[in-house]
Structure formats: C-alpha cells, structure tokens
Amino acid sequence: MTAKTAADSVRPAAEPADEAIRVVDLHKSFGNLEVLKGVSLTASKGDVVTLIGGSGSGKSTCLRCINFLENPTSGRIVIGGEEIAIRADGTPASRKQIERIRSRLGMVFQAFNLWTHRTLLENVTEVPIHVLGVPKDEAHDRAMALLERVGLAGKADTYPSFLSGGQQQRAAIARALAIDPSVMLFDEPTSALDPELVGEVLSVIRDLAAEGRTMLLVTHEMKFAREVSNHVIYLSEGRIEEEGPPEQVFGTPQSDRLKQFLKSVA
Amino acid sequence: MEQVIELLSLSPPGWGGNLLRGLVHSLEIALGAFGFGLLIGLGGAYGKLYGGPVLRDLLAVYTTVVRAVPELVLILILYYVGTDLINKASEAMGYGRVEISGVAAGIWVLGIVQGAYATEILRGAIKAIPIGQLEAARAFGMPPLKMLRRVTIPAMMSFAIPGLANLWLIATKDTALLAVVGFNELTLETRQAAASTRAYFTFFLAAGALYLMVTLLSGRIFARIEKWARKGQPSHRRAKA
C-alpha cells in the first residue's frame, strides 16, 4: 500500500511481487494545456487507492492514461511488474502488449458505456468470449453469477437503454469483473447517477473492496472514499498536493488547498 | 387486352421472358455493385476518419469527383477507360485482348459510384456512435478488426440503414444507365422489345411495374433489417412532439 511522489518517500516501497500498478512521473498535455505535471503512484495487490480533487485537477486523465485511453506525454506505467513500452510520441509501442494489459484492467466509466445493441448478458460475456477466448458456456455461467451478484440476474436479457443509470452502472461493473481483472479502474462511477441511485452502486464497490480487489478509484464521494480506501491522493492542478491514509487526508489535512477543497465538497 | 397479354407472355413470340431476364441481370448488377460499394464505403469511411493526411486527401478527391460528375458520364468514362486499361495491361503481359463480362464491368462501374456515397453514409453513421461504446471496447483490449465487427458495425447499423436503403434503390435504377454501354439489363431489353413490336407504351409500363415491385420488396426487406438493427433502442414514436 504505497503511493508516493518521486521526491518524498516516507512510506516503505511495495514488494515488487505485490505491486499491482506503478505510475512514475506521469505528464500529460492537451496542446498547450498541461493537465498532469508529474504524478507518481503505486498500488499493491488488495489496495484501494482513491484519487480526489476538483474539476480539472487531472484525476480522470491520470486514470485514463493507465490503460492508454489517453496517451501520456511522458512517464512510465508498470502493471503487475510489466512496463508498458511507449513510443516517442506517447503511443503504446506494441499493440499486442497494450491489448493484453488492457484485457486485465477492468474499467468502469462515468457514463457506463455499455454496448446498447447487446443485452446485459451479452455485454458481460462479450470480452471473455471474444477477447479472452473463454468457452461460451463457461462465460455464460460466470456472467449470470456476476449479474446475480450485482442484483441484475432478472435483467440478463434486457437491453441497457431500458434500465436505470444505477442498473446500467452495476451491469458495467459486472462486465468489468467478468475479465477477472488484476485491477479495477473506476472513473467517477457515480457522477452521472441520480442521488437516490448512488447508494446501490457504492454498495457493490464496497463489497469488492471488502473482498480484497485491487482498485483505483476516481470519485467525488468523499464519505465513501474515506470509508473504502486505504490510500487517498489529492490532486490539484495536475500535481499531487497531498496524500496518505484516509484518516489523515480527511481528518488532519495539511495543505491549504486540500482544506479548502474538503470544505467546498462537505 | 388479349394482344397485351400475348406481347408480355413469357415464351416467344411474347417478350415477357426477355424482360424478366433483363430484370435478373439488373438485380445481379445492383446487388454486386451495392455490395462492392459497401466495401469501398467501409474502407473509405475508416480512411476518412482514422487515416493519415494523404489518404484523407485522396478519399476527399474520390468522393467529391464521383459525386460531382453525372453518373451517366462516369459510367461511360469508367467503362471505356476501365476496359481499355485492362486490355492494354493484358496485351502488355502477352495475353492478348480479353473479353470482359458485362456483369463484372457493370458491378465495377456502379460499385465505384456507390462507394463514394456509401463512404459518406458510413462515415456519418460511425460518427453517430456514442464515443464511449468504442472507448469501452478499446479499454477491454479488443483488437481493431474485432472491434469493427463486434462493436462499430452493429452499433452504426441503425444510423446507416435509411441512407443505405436509399443507396440500394439508386443502385437498382442506375443499372438502367448501363444500357448506354450495350448491357442487356431491363431497360435495354424493354427498348428492344418495344422497338420490335412498336408497343412502346405496353413494354415501358411493364418495365415500370417491375421496377416498382423491386422497390416495394426492397422497402419490406429494409424495414426488417432496420427493426433488427434498432434492437435495444427505445422507439422514437413515443417521443413525438
């Protein structure tokens, strides 16, 4: 359970074998706008690392750079001990490698992004069958078990457009779990939901944290972050302003910006 | 009336058989050209959306020129230039002149015309897919060709079908233009029948009826395809003003 800036390292480094994700000095610019100005973090197996910060702080971009939905401008990304090879222009050097690594990272999006032309069951079996080559029967049984787990077994044959946001997001979590991911990436999973639907999604994520899933979570739900994370990183203007265990970050914030931020979202 | 039935009967001295043969040829070419045009269109749409600057420029020239020049002129150019080039190449390789089948030439010529329109229809349809659905496929490590087959094509279908249905109907009618290069499709067969019997009105009315039947049947088929392609999407009827 380690996450540190390059310069300041008080906490012990993770054992390499336990390391799930390591991001080193990540920079990302969109044109002239530098969104990430050197972010480093590490998550060990079983960690729940949460990124918080205001709008435009770079937290979503940071998450999206990890599976190269955005190409970093510079920096290193190491997943499960394997460093992603990057070309000079920031694109992944090997399509095979990035596809293999992506197929082990379970991403959950703010806007759910379920495939609307497929039923919930088909959404959940799609990647196992067509990317990972899992036999159909096996993928089907596993998908049904996962839908059951997120409380949607009865909706297996329904198309996403006919479901509530909360149901869609729970299905999206089942889709991500179906690949048995080494790390789950949550990109503001409750930000697009009506307030009364947030709880059902958070409770699914809470269960995953409790069973020891490694997760990287970008969220605006501060109470939730405090409850499930074992490490919290506060990003401000593309830099890590402050980080530490949740009690420390939320309980005794040091920097003025973090104090200000926590006051504004309270 | 009796005379009309005699003229249209399927066996000689009636000309009905000729008309139906012409219709079959027309449909063969239309189907081939539509399919060939779809392939070009898919490649063209991908090239325009994801290709480099040179490819994008080339495609822009292709779609602009083909859509600017009247189809009849294009058919004459492509038919004569195309057959000429093939023969020159064949002679250069020492094979002598080759006989080019009318169906193949027709499919090639109309396919290139259809491809230009299909490029734009499919480009628009791909752009109409919510970006997150493509992003999700990428995020789960789906390789590009699989993504095309499993996500992009099925997701864009409902946006593309109305445009493609138009394109298909245009294809069936554009086959009539091939009469100018002596291809015996429905219109040419009709003209021959009419000229031989002087029953212009009868035969052109019959040909019109055949074209209409093709259109009506096509409408049915496309309605089915559209219904299938829109599975999973709420009906727009409920949202009418």
Short mmCIF file of C-alpha atoms in Angstrom, two decimals:
data_model
loop_
_atom_site.label_atom_id
_atom_site.label_comp_id
_atom_site.label_asym_id
_atom_site.label_seq_id
_atom_site.Cartn_x
_atom_site.Cartn_y
_atom_site.Cartn_z
CA MET A 1 0.00 0.00 0.00
CA THR A 2 2.22 2.73 -1.23
CA ALA A 3 1.71 5.83 -3.23
CA LYS A 4 4.32 8.49 -3.31
CA THR A 5 5.65 11.45 -5.16
CA ALA A 6 9.05 10.94 -6.71
CA ALA A 7 10.79 13.20 -4.23
CA ASP A 8 9.15 12.42 -0.94
CA SER A 9 9.01 8.87 0.24
CA VAL A 10 8.34 8.24 3.85
CA ARG A 11 6.38 5.05 3.41
CA PRO A 12 8.16 1.78 2.57
CA ALA A 13 8.17 0.77 -1.09
CA ALA A 14 5.92 -2.13 -2.07
CA GLU A 15 7.44 -5.53 -2.51
CA PRO A 16 7.77 -5.93 -6.32
CA ALA A 17 5.78 -9.19 -6.27
CA ASP A 18 2.87 -7.45 -4.58
CA GLU A 19 2.88 -4.45 -6.84
CA ALA A 20 -0.26 -4.09 -8.95
CA ILE A 21 0.24 -0.66 -10.51
CA ARG A 22 3.13 1.74 -10.57
CA VAL A 23 2.92 5.11 -12.27
CA VAL A 24 6.13 7.11 -12.43
CA ASP A 25 6.33 10.82 -13.19
CA LEU A 26 3.31 10.92 -15.46
CA HIS A 27 2.93 14.01 -17.63
CA LYS A 28 0.06 14.73 -19.98
CA SER A 29 -0.59 17.79 -22.12
CA PHE A 30 -3.50 18.55 -24.39
CA GLY A 31 -1.97 21.04 -26.80
CA ASN A 32 -0.55 23.82 -24.62
CA LEU A 33 -2.54 22.79 -21.59
CA GLU A 34 -0.53 20.65 -19.21
CA VAL A 35 -3.08 18.57 -17.30
CA LEU A 36 -0.69 16.28 -15.44
CA LYS A 37 2.60 17.67 -14.22
CA GLY A 38 4.43 14.64 -12.91
CA VAL A 39 2.18 12.27 -10.98
CA SER A 40 3.59 9.12 -9.40
CA LEU A 41 1.64 6.50 -7.52
CA THR A 42 1.83 2.87 -6.57
CA ALA A 43 -0.85 0.39 -5.62
CA SER A 44 -0.13 -3.03 -4.20
CA LYS A 45 -2.40 -6.01 -4.56
CA GLY A 46 -5.52 -5.54 -2.47
CA ASP A 47 -5.12 -1.78 -2.23
CA VAL A 48 -7.92 0.66 -2.78
CA VAL A 49 -6.30 3.89 -3.91
CA THR A 50 -8.60 6.86 -4.38
CA LEU A 51 -7.91 9.98 -6.39
CA ILE A 52 -9.79 13.07 -5.31
CA GLY A 53 -9.60 16.64 -6.48
CA GLY A 54 -11.56 19.43 -8.06
CA SER A 55 -12.82 19.56 -11.62
CA GLY A 56 -9.86 19.85 -13.99
CA SER A 57 -7.37 18.60 -11.41
CA GLY A 58 -6.34 15.78 -13.75
CA LYS A 59 -7.65 12.84 -11.76
CA SER A 60 -9.69 11.29 -14.59
CA THR A 61 -6.90 11.92 -17.09
CA CYS A 62 -4.49 10.16 -14.77
CA LEU A 63 -6.76 7.11 -14.62
CA ARG A 64 -7.27 7.11 -18.39
CA CYS A 65 -3.52 7.24 -19.01
CA ILE A 66 -3.06 3.99 -17.10
CA ASN A 67 -4.76 1.91 -19.79
CA PHE A 68 -3.75 4.34 -22.54
CA LEU A 69 -7.20 5.65 -23.37
CA GLU A 70 -5.13 8.81 -23.28
CA ASN A 71 -1.52 8.61 -24.37
CA PRO A 72 0.77 10.11 -21.74
CA THR A 73 3.15 12.83 -22.87
CA SER A 74 5.86 11.25 -20.73
CA GLY A 75 6.21 8.92 -17.79
CA ARG A 76 6.25 5.21 -17.07
CA ILE A 77 3.37 2.86 -16.40
CA VAL A 78 4.03 -0.56 -14.89
CA ILE A 79 1.16 -3.02 -14.48
CA GLY A 80 1.80 -6.15 -12.41
CA GLY A 81 5.54 -5.73 -12.86
CA GLU A 82 5.32 -5.33 -16.64
CA GLU A 83 6.23 -1.93 -18.01
CA ILE A 84 4.18 -0.72 -20.98
CA ALA A 85 6.50 0.02 -23.88
CA ILE A 86 5.91 3.53 -25.21
CA ARG A 87 6.98 5.19 -28.45
CA ALA A 88 8.45 8.69 -28.52
CA ASP A 89 5.02 10.14 -29.37
CA GLY A 90 3.47 8.57 -26.29
CA THR A 91 1.52 5.83 -28.09
CA PRO A 92 1.95 2.22 -26.97
CA ALA A 93 4.81 0.58 -28.89
CA SER A 94 3.23 -2.86 -29.06
CA ARG A 95 -0.45 -3.28 -29.88
CA LYS A 96 -0.31 -6.87 -28.63
CA GLN A 97 1.11 -5.81 -25.28
CA ILE A 98 -1.33 -3.00 -24.66
CA GLU A 99 -4.30 -5.15 -25.67
CA ARG A 100 -3.16 -7.93 -23.32
CA ILE A 101 -2.70 -5.48 -20.45
CA ARG A 102 -5.99 -3.71 -21.14
CA SER A 103 -7.83 -7.02 -21.09
CA ARG A 104 -6.68 -7.40 -17.46
CA LEU A 105 -7.80 -3.94 -16.33
CA GLY A 106 -11.49 -3.70 -15.54
CA MET A 107 -12.58 -0.19 -16.42
CA VAL A 108 -15.84 1.33 -15.20
CA PHE A 109 -16.81 4.62 -16.82
CA GLN A 110 -18.71 7.63 -15.59
CA ALA A 111 -21.23 7.22 -18.46
CA PHE A 112 -21.44 3.38 -18.11
CA ASN A 113 -20.65 2.91 -21.83
CA LEU A 114 -22.47 -0.38 -22.11
CA TRP A 115 -22.91 -1.61 -25.69
CA THR A 116 -26.51 -0.67 -26.38
CA HIS A 117 -27.00 -3.22 -29.17
CA ARG A 118 -26.33 -6.07 -26.76
CA THR A 119 -28.29 -7.36 -23.78
CA LEU A 120 -26.81 -7.16 -20.30
CA LEU A 121 -25.77 -10.80 -20.52
CA GLU A 122 -24.13 -10.22 -23.91
CA ASN A 123 -22.37 -7.16 -22.55
CA VAL A 124 -20.88 -9.23 -19.75
CA THR A 125 -19.86 -12.19 -21.93
CA GLU A 126 -18.52 -10.09 -24.83
CA VAL A 127 -14.95 -9.61 -23.67
CA PRO A 128 -14.44 -13.06 -22.11
CA ILE A 129 -15.68 -14.83 -25.27
CA HIS A 130 -14.38 -12.54 -27.99
CA VAL A 131 -11.17 -11.17 -26.50
CA LEU A 132 -10.04 -13.71 -23.92
CA GLY A 133 -11.30 -16.82 -25.72
CA VAL A 134 -13.27 -18.26 -22.80
CA PRO A 135 -15.66 -21.06 -23.92
CA LYS A 136 -19.23 -19.79 -24.37
CA ASP A 137 -20.87 -21.95 -21.70
CA GLU A 138 -18.29 -21.05 -19.11
CA ALA A 139 -18.51 -17.32 -19.92
CA HIS A 140 -22.30 -17.51 -19.82
CA ASP A 141 -22.41 -19.20 -16.41
CA ARG A 142 -19.89 -16.79 -14.96
CA ALA A 143 -21.77 -13.81 -16.39
CA MET A 144 -25.04 -15.00 -14.86
CA ALA A 145 -23.30 -15.39 -11.49
CA LEU A 146 -21.90 -11.87 -11.75
CA LEU A 147 -25.25 -10.38 -12.76
CA GLU A 148 -26.77 -12.17 -9.80
CA ARG A 149 -24.11 -10.69 -7.60
CA VAL A 150 -24.89 -7.13 -8.67
CA GLY A 151 -28.60 -7.86 -8.36
CA LEU A 152 -29.46 -7.96 -12.06
CA ALA A 153 -29.97 -11.66 -12.81
CA GLY A 154 -33.57 -10.93 -13.75
CA LYS A 155 -32.49 -8.35 -16.32
CA ALA A 156 -29.98 -10.54 -18.17
CA ASP A 157 -31.91 -10.38 -21.45
CA THR A 158 -32.79 -6.69 -21.23
CA TYR A 159 -31.06 -4.06 -23.34
CA PRO A 160 -29.21 -1.32 -21.43
CA SER A 161 -31.36 1.57 -22.73
CA PHE A 162 -34.35 0.20 -20.83
CA LEU A 163 -32.60 0.29 -17.44
CA SER A 164 -31.92 2.98 -14.86
CA GLY A 165 -28.48 4.54 -14.57
CA GLY A 166 -27.80 2.64 -11.37
CA GLN A 167 -28.71 -0.66 -13.01
CA GLN A 168 -26.57 0.14 -16.03
CA GLN A 169 -23.60 1.00 -13.86
CA ARG A 170 -23.98 -2.19 -11.86
CA ALA A 171 -24.04 -4.12 -15.13
CA ALA A 172 -20.92 -2.24 -16.23
CA ILE A 173 -19.23 -3.35 -13.03
CA ALA A 174 -20.25 -6.94 -13.78
CA ARG A 175 -18.78 -6.53 -17.27
CA ALA A 176 -15.50 -5.36 -15.77
CA LEU A 177 -15.48 -8.21 -13.24
CA ALA A 178 -16.09 -10.76 -15.99
CA ILE A 179 -12.49 -10.48 -17.17
CA ASP A 180 -11.27 -11.28 -13.64
CA PRO A 181 -9.25 -8.07 -13.64
CA SER A 182 -5.99 -7.69 -11.78
CA VAL A 183 -7.01 -4.08 -11.12
CA MET A 184 -10.37 -2.33 -11.33
CA LEU A 185 -10.32 1.24 -12.62
CA PHE A 186 -13.31 3.35 -11.59
CA ASP A 187 -13.67 6.69 -13.35
CA GLU A 188 -16.23 8.67 -11.34
CA PRO A 189 -18.67 5.74 -11.31
CA THR A 190 -21.48 7.60 -9.55
CA SER A 191 -21.16 11.10 -11.02
CA ALA A 192 -23.81 10.54 -13.71
CA LEU A 193 -26.33 9.00 -11.35
CA ASP A 194 -29.39 10.44 -9.67
CA PRO A 195 -28.72 10.85 -5.95
CA GLU A 196 -31.04 8.01 -4.94
CA LEU A 197 -29.20 5.59 -7.25
CA VAL A 198 -25.71 6.34 -5.97
CA GLY A 199 -26.06 4.08 -2.95
CA GLU A 200 -26.72 0.87 -4.87
CA VAL A 201 -23.57 1.33 -6.96
CA LEU A 202 -21.42 2.28 -3.99
CA SER A 203 -22.55 -0.78 -2.11
CA VAL A 204 -21.37 -3.03 -4.96
CA ILE A 205 -17.98 -1.27 -4.99
CA ARG A 206 -17.79 -1.51 -1.20
CA ASP A 207 -18.24 -5.30 -1.41
CA LEU A 208 -15.45 -5.53 -3.96
CA ALA A 209 -13.13 -3.55 -1.70
CA ALA A 210 -14.02 -5.80 1.21
CA GLU A 211 -13.10 -8.93 -0.71
CA GLY A 212 -9.65 -7.55 -1.46
CA ARG A 213 -9.99 -6.37 -5.07
CA THR A 214 -7.25 -4.00 -6.14
CA MET A 215 -8.91 -0.78 -7.17
CA LEU A 216 -8.04 2.64 -8.41
CA LEU A 217 -10.95 4.94 -7.85
CA VAL A 218 -11.68 8.46 -9.02
CA THR A 219 -14.63 9.83 -7.10
CA HIS A 220 -16.42 12.84 -5.69
CA GLU A 221 -17.99 10.78 -2.89
CA MET A 222 -15.75 11.86 -0.04
CA LYS A 223 -17.50 9.90 2.69
CA PHE A 224 -17.26 6.78 0.57
CA ALA A 225 -13.61 7.41 -0.26
CA ARG A 226 -12.79 7.74 3.40
CA GLU A 227 -14.59 4.52 4.17
CA VAL A 228 -13.23 2.17 1.47
CA SER A 229 -9.75 3.46 0.60
CA ASN A 230 -6.52 2.63 2.28
CA HIS A 231 -4.74 5.40 0.45
CA VAL A 232 -6.06 8.74 -0.74
CA ILE A 233 -4.37 11.07 -3.19
CA TYR A 234 -5.45 14.68 -3.53
CA LEU A 235 -4.65 16.09 -6.97
CA SER A 236 -4.62 19.79 -7.61
CA GLU A 237 -3.71 21.40 -10.92
CA GLY A 238 -2.05 18.24 -12.18
CA ARG A 239 0.14 17.62 -9.15
CA ILE A 240 -0.21 15.51 -6.03
CA GLU A 241 -0.83 18.13 -3.40
CA GLU A 242 -1.25 15.76 -0.51
CA GLU A 243 -1.67 12.03 0.07
CA GLY A 244 -1.86 9.49 2.83
CA PRO A 245 -4.22 7.19 4.69
CA PRO A 246 -7.84 8.40 4.59
CA GLU A 247 -7.96 9.36 8.29
CA GLN A 248 -5.00 11.63 7.76
CA VAL A 249 -6.09 13.18 4.45
CA PHE A 250 -9.67 13.77 5.56
CA GLY A 251 -9.04 14.14 9.30
CA THR A 252 -5.93 16.27 9.51
CA PRO A 253 -5.34 17.84 6.10
CA GLN A 254 -2.11 19.81 5.93
CA SER A 255 -2.21 21.93 2.78
CA ASP A 256 -4.47 24.94 2.45
CA ARG A 257 -5.75 23.77 -0.92
CA LEU A 258 -6.89 20.44 0.46
CA LYS A 259 -8.54 22.13 3.45
CA GLN A 260 -10.29 24.47 1.04
CA PHE A 261 -11.33 21.58 -1.21
CA LEU A 262 -12.72 19.47 1.63
CA LYS A 263 -14.67 22.45 2.90
CA SER A 264 -16.14 23.06 -0.55
CA VAL A 265 -17.39 19.50 -1.02
CA ALA A 266 -18.57 18.95 2.54
CA MET B 1 -56.06 -6.67 -73.89
CA GLU B 2 -55.51 -10.07 -75.42
CA GLN B 3 -52.83 -8.54 -77.54
CA VAL B 4 -51.07 -7.13 -74.49
CA ILE B 5 -51.05 -10.48 -72.76
CA GLU B 6 -49.64 -12.10 -75.87
CA LEU B 7 -46.89 -9.50 -76.10
CA LEU B 8 -45.94 -10.00 -72.46
CA SER B 9 -46.16 -13.79 -72.40
CA LEU B 10 -43.04 -15.50 -71.17
CA SER B 11 -42.38 -17.62 -74.27
CA PRO B 12 -41.85 -16.30 -77.81
CA PRO B 13 -43.43 -14.64 -79.63
CA GLY B 14 -44.09 -12.88 -76.30
CA TRP B 15 -41.30 -10.72 -74.83
CA GLY B 16 -42.02 -11.31 -71.13
CA GLY B 17 -39.15 -13.76 -70.78
CA ASN B 18 -36.72 -11.20 -72.16
CA LEU B 19 -37.95 -8.59 -69.72
CA LEU B 20 -37.55 -10.95 -66.76
CA ARG B 21 -34.06 -11.93 -67.91
CA GLY B 22 -33.24 -8.22 -68.09
CA LEU B 23 -34.62 -7.77 -64.58
CA VAL B 24 -32.46 -10.61 -63.26
CA HIS B 25 -29.39 -9.05 -64.87
CA SER B 26 -30.29 -5.67 -63.39
CA LEU B 27 -30.65 -7.18 -59.93
CA GLU B 28 -27.39 -9.09 -60.27
CA ILE B 29 -25.54 -5.90 -61.07
CA ALA B 30 -27.37 -3.87 -58.45
CA LEU B 31 -26.59 -6.43 -55.74
CA GLY B 32 -22.98 -6.75 -56.79
CA ALA B 33 -22.48 -3.00 -57.10
CA PHE B 34 -24.21 -2.36 -53.76
CA GLY B 35 -22.01 -4.94 -52.02
CA PHE B 36 -18.85 -3.69 -53.71
CA GLY B 37 -19.86 -0.12 -52.88
CA LEU B 38 -20.38 -1.06 -49.21
CA LEU B 39 -16.87 -2.49 -49.02
CA ILE B 40 -15.42 0.63 -50.60
CA GLY B 41 -17.59 2.73 -48.33
CA LEU B 42 -16.45 0.99 -45.16
CA GLY B 43 -12.82 1.32 -46.18
CA GLY B 44 -13.41 4.91 -47.27
CA ALA B 45 -15.17 5.84 -44.04
CA TYR B 46 -12.38 4.32 -41.95
CA GLY B 47 -9.78 6.06 -44.09
CA LYS B 48 -11.50 9.41 -43.75
CA LEU B 49 -11.97 9.02 -40.00
CA TYR B 50 -8.70 7.43 -38.96
CA GLY B 51 -6.31 7.70 -41.95
CA GLY B 52 -3.31 9.93 -42.44
CA PRO B 53 -3.46 13.27 -44.30
CA VAL B 54 -2.53 11.82 -47.72
CA LEU B 55 -5.17 9.09 -47.56
CA ARG B 56 -7.77 11.58 -46.36
CA ASP B 57 -6.99 13.91 -49.27
CA LEU B 58 -7.19 11.07 -51.80
CA LEU B 59 -10.54 9.98 -50.40
CA ALA B 60 -11.83 13.54 -50.46
CA VAL B 61 -10.93 13.74 -54.15
CA TYR B 62 -12.66 10.41 -54.80
CA THR B 63 -15.92 11.26 -53.06
CA THR B 64 -16.01 14.79 -54.46
CA VAL B 65 -15.33 13.85 -58.08
CA VAL B 66 -17.62 10.84 -58.15
CA ARG B 67 -20.46 12.75 -56.56
CA ALA B 68 -19.91 15.78 -58.80
CA VAL B 69 -19.86 14.12 -62.22
CA PRO B 70 -23.20 12.90 -63.66
CA GLU B 71 -23.46 9.14 -63.28
CA LEU B 72 -24.05 8.60 -66.97
CA VAL B 73 -20.77 10.35 -67.81
CA LEU B 74 -18.94 8.42 -65.09
CA ILE B 75 -20.28 5.16 -66.42
CA LEU B 76 -19.06 5.96 -69.91
CA ILE B 77 -15.65 7.04 -68.62
CA LEU B 78 -15.17 4.15 -66.22
CA TYR B 79 -16.49 1.56 -68.67
CA TYR B 80 -14.39 2.56 -71.67
CA VAL B 81 -11.30 3.61 -69.72
CA GLY B 82 -11.54 0.54 -67.50
CA THR B 83 -11.88 -1.98 -70.28
CA ASP B 84 -9.20 -0.21 -72.28
CA LEU B 85 -6.76 -0.30 -69.37
CA ILE B 86 -7.42 -3.98 -68.70
CA ASN B 87 -6.86 -4.81 -72.34
CA LYS B 88 -3.66 -2.75 -72.53
CA ALA B 89 -2.35 -4.47 -69.40
CA SER B 90 -3.33 -7.85 -70.74
CA GLU B 91 -1.67 -7.20 -74.09
CA ALA B 92 1.47 -5.90 -72.40
CA MET B 93 1.70 -9.16 -70.47
CA GLY B 94 1.24 -11.04 -73.74
CA TYR B 95 -2.23 -12.45 -73.19
CA GLY B 96 -3.99 -10.59 -75.97
CA ARG B 97 -7.34 -8.85 -75.62
CA VAL B 98 -9.71 -10.24 -73.03
CA GLU B 99 -13.46 -10.45 -73.14
CA ILE B 100 -14.84 -8.50 -70.19
CA SER B 101 -18.14 -9.78 -68.90
CA GLY B 102 -20.90 -7.20 -68.90
CA VAL B 103 -21.94 -8.12 -65.35
CA ALA B 104 -18.42 -7.70 -63.97
CA ALA B 105 -17.96 -4.37 -65.76
CA GLY B 106 -21.34 -3.15 -64.56
CA ILE B 107 -20.62 -4.12 -60.98
CA TRP B 108 -17.23 -2.45 -61.13
CA VAL B 109 -18.52 0.78 -62.64
CA LEU B 110 -21.60 1.18 -60.45
CA GLY B 111 -19.70 -0.07 -57.38
CA ILE B 112 -17.26 2.80 -57.66
CA VAL B 113 -20.15 5.26 -57.89
CA GLN B 114 -21.94 3.63 -54.95
CA GLY B 115 -18.73 3.54 -52.91
CA ALA B 116 -18.46 7.32 -52.88
CA TYR B 117 -21.95 7.76 -51.45
CA ALA B 118 -21.52 4.81 -49.07
CA THR B 119 -18.29 6.34 -47.74
CA GLU B 120 -20.22 9.39 -46.57
CA ILE B 121 -23.20 7.45 -45.23
CA LEU B 122 -21.00 5.11 -43.21
CA ARG B 123 -18.69 7.89 -42.03
CA GLY B 124 -21.69 9.71 -40.63
CA ALA B 125 -23.06 6.54 -39.07
CA ILE B 126 -19.77 5.72 -37.35
CA LYS B 127 -19.56 9.27 -36.02
CA ALA B 128 -23.06 8.90 -34.61
CA ILE B 129 -21.99 6.01 -32.34
CA PRO B 130 -21.61 7.29 -28.77
CA ILE B 131 -17.84 7.53 -28.37
CA GLY B 132 -17.94 5.77 -25.01
CA GLN B 133 -19.01 2.49 -26.61
CA LEU B 134 -15.92 2.46 -28.79
CA GLU B 135 -13.80 3.55 -25.85
CA ALA B 136 -15.15 0.68 -23.76
CA ALA B 137 -14.13 -1.79 -26.47
CA ARG B 138 -10.66 -0.28 -26.53
CA ALA B 139 -10.40 -0.25 -22.74
CA PHE B 140 -11.07 -4.00 -22.65
CA GLY B 141 -8.30 -4.77 -25.13
CA MET B 142 -10.45 -5.53 -28.16
CA PRO B 143 -8.28 -5.68 -31.32
CA PRO B 144 -9.27 -3.23 -34.10
CA LEU B 145 -10.79 -5.73 -36.54
CA LYS B 146 -12.78 -7.44 -33.83
CA MET B 147 -13.97 -4.05 -32.63
CA LEU B 148 -15.11 -3.25 -36.17
CA ARG B 149 -17.07 -6.50 -36.37
CA ARG B 150 -18.41 -6.71 -32.83
CA VAL B 151 -18.99 -3.07 -31.90
CA THR B 152 -18.60 -0.50 -34.68
CA ILE B 153 -20.65 -2.20 -37.42
CA PRO B 154 -23.57 -3.34 -35.25
CA ALA B 155 -23.66 -0.03 -33.37
CA MET B 156 -23.65 2.12 -36.51
CA MET B 157 -26.21 -0.04 -38.36
CA SER B 158 -29.30 1.74 -37.15
CA PHE B 159 -27.82 5.09 -38.23
CA ALA B 160 -26.73 3.78 -41.62
CA ILE B 161 -29.78 1.79 -42.72
CA PRO B 162 -32.01 4.62 -44.02
CA GLY B 163 -29.17 6.03 -46.11
CA LEU B 164 -28.15 2.60 -47.35
CA ALA B 165 -31.73 1.78 -48.32
CA ASN B 166 -31.74 4.90 -50.49
CA LEU B 167 -28.45 3.86 -51.98
CA TRP B 168 -29.77 0.42 -52.83
CA LEU B 169 -32.79 1.85 -54.64
CA ILE B 170 -30.49 4.17 -56.57
CA ALA B 171 -28.38 1.12 -57.47
CA THR B 172 -31.38 -0.73 -58.90
CA LYS B 173 -32.28 2.26 -61.06
CA ASP B 174 -28.72 3.14 -62.07
CA THR B 175 -28.45 -0.24 -63.75
CA ALA B 176 -30.70 1.29 -66.43
CA LEU B 177 -27.84 3.65 -67.32
CA LEU B 178 -25.76 0.65 -68.32
CA ALA B 179 -27.99 0.37 -71.39
CA VAL B 180 -25.76 3.02 -72.99
CA VAL B 181 -22.83 0.63 -72.99
CA GLY B 182 -24.95 -2.10 -74.52
CA PHE B 183 -25.58 -4.16 -71.43
CA ASN B 184 -28.82 -6.11 -71.71
CA GLU B 185 -30.43 -5.17 -68.43
CA LEU B 186 -34.12 -4.46 -68.00
CA THR B 187 -34.22 -1.08 -69.73
CA LEU B 188 -32.34 -2.23 -72.83
CA GLU B 189 -34.43 -5.38 -73.09
CA THR B 190 -37.53 -3.23 -72.81
CA ARG B 191 -36.37 -0.89 -75.52
CA GLN B 192 -35.63 -3.78 -77.84
CA ALA B 193 -38.99 -5.38 -77.20
CA ALA B 194 -40.75 -2.07 -77.70
CA ALA B 195 -38.88 -1.25 -80.90
CA SER B 196 -39.55 -4.67 -82.41
CA THR B 197 -43.27 -4.63 -81.69
CA ARG B 198 -43.98 -0.89 -81.72
CA ALA B 199 -45.82 -1.44 -78.43
CA TYR B 200 -43.83 1.20 -76.56
CA PHE B 201 -46.49 2.02 -74.04
CA THR B 202 -47.10 -1.60 -73.05
CA PHE B 203 -43.48 -2.52 -72.54
CA PHE B 204 -42.34 0.60 -70.73
CA LEU B 205 -45.34 0.37 -68.47
CA ALA B 206 -44.43 -3.26 -67.76
CA ALA B 207 -40.82 -2.30 -67.04
CA GLY B 208 -42.01 0.46 -64.73
CA ALA B 209 -44.16 -2.05 -62.87
CA LEU B 210 -41.17 -4.35 -62.45
CA TYR B 211 -39.02 -1.53 -61.04
CA LEU B 212 -41.86 -0.62 -58.70
CA MET B 213 -42.11 -4.21 -57.47
CA VAL B 214 -38.39 -4.26 -56.74
CA THR B 215 -38.77 -1.06 -54.75
CA LEU B 216 -41.76 -2.32 -52.77
CA LEU B 217 -40.00 -5.58 -51.93
CA SER B 218 -36.81 -3.74 -51.00
CA GLY B 219 -38.77 -1.49 -48.68
CA ARG B 220 -40.10 -4.54 -46.86
CA ILE B 221 -36.66 -6.07 -46.52
CA PHE B 222 -35.01 -2.88 -45.32
CA ALA B 223 -37.79 -2.31 -42.80
CA ARG B 224 -36.95 -5.71 -41.32
CA ILE B 225 -33.24 -5.02 -41.27
CA GLU B 226 -33.84 -1.66 -39.62
CA LYS B 227 -36.03 -3.23 -36.97
CA TRP B 228 -33.29 -5.74 -36.25
CA ALA B 229 -30.57 -3.07 -36.23
CA ARG B 230 -32.55 -0.93 -33.80
CA LYS B 231 -32.95 -3.69 -31.26
CA GLY B 232 -32.17 -2.39 -27.84
CA GLN B 233 -33.19 1.17 -28.67
CA PRO B 234 -36.37 2.75 -27.39
CA SER B 235 -38.92 3.67 -30.05
CA HIS B 236 -38.95 7.24 -31.32
CA ARG B 237 -42.70 7.16 -31.79
CA ARG B 238 -43.15 7.60 -28.07
CA ALA B 239 -41.11 10.79 -28.14
CA LYS B 240 -43.02 12.57 -30.87
CA ALA B 241 -43.90 16.16 -30.22
#
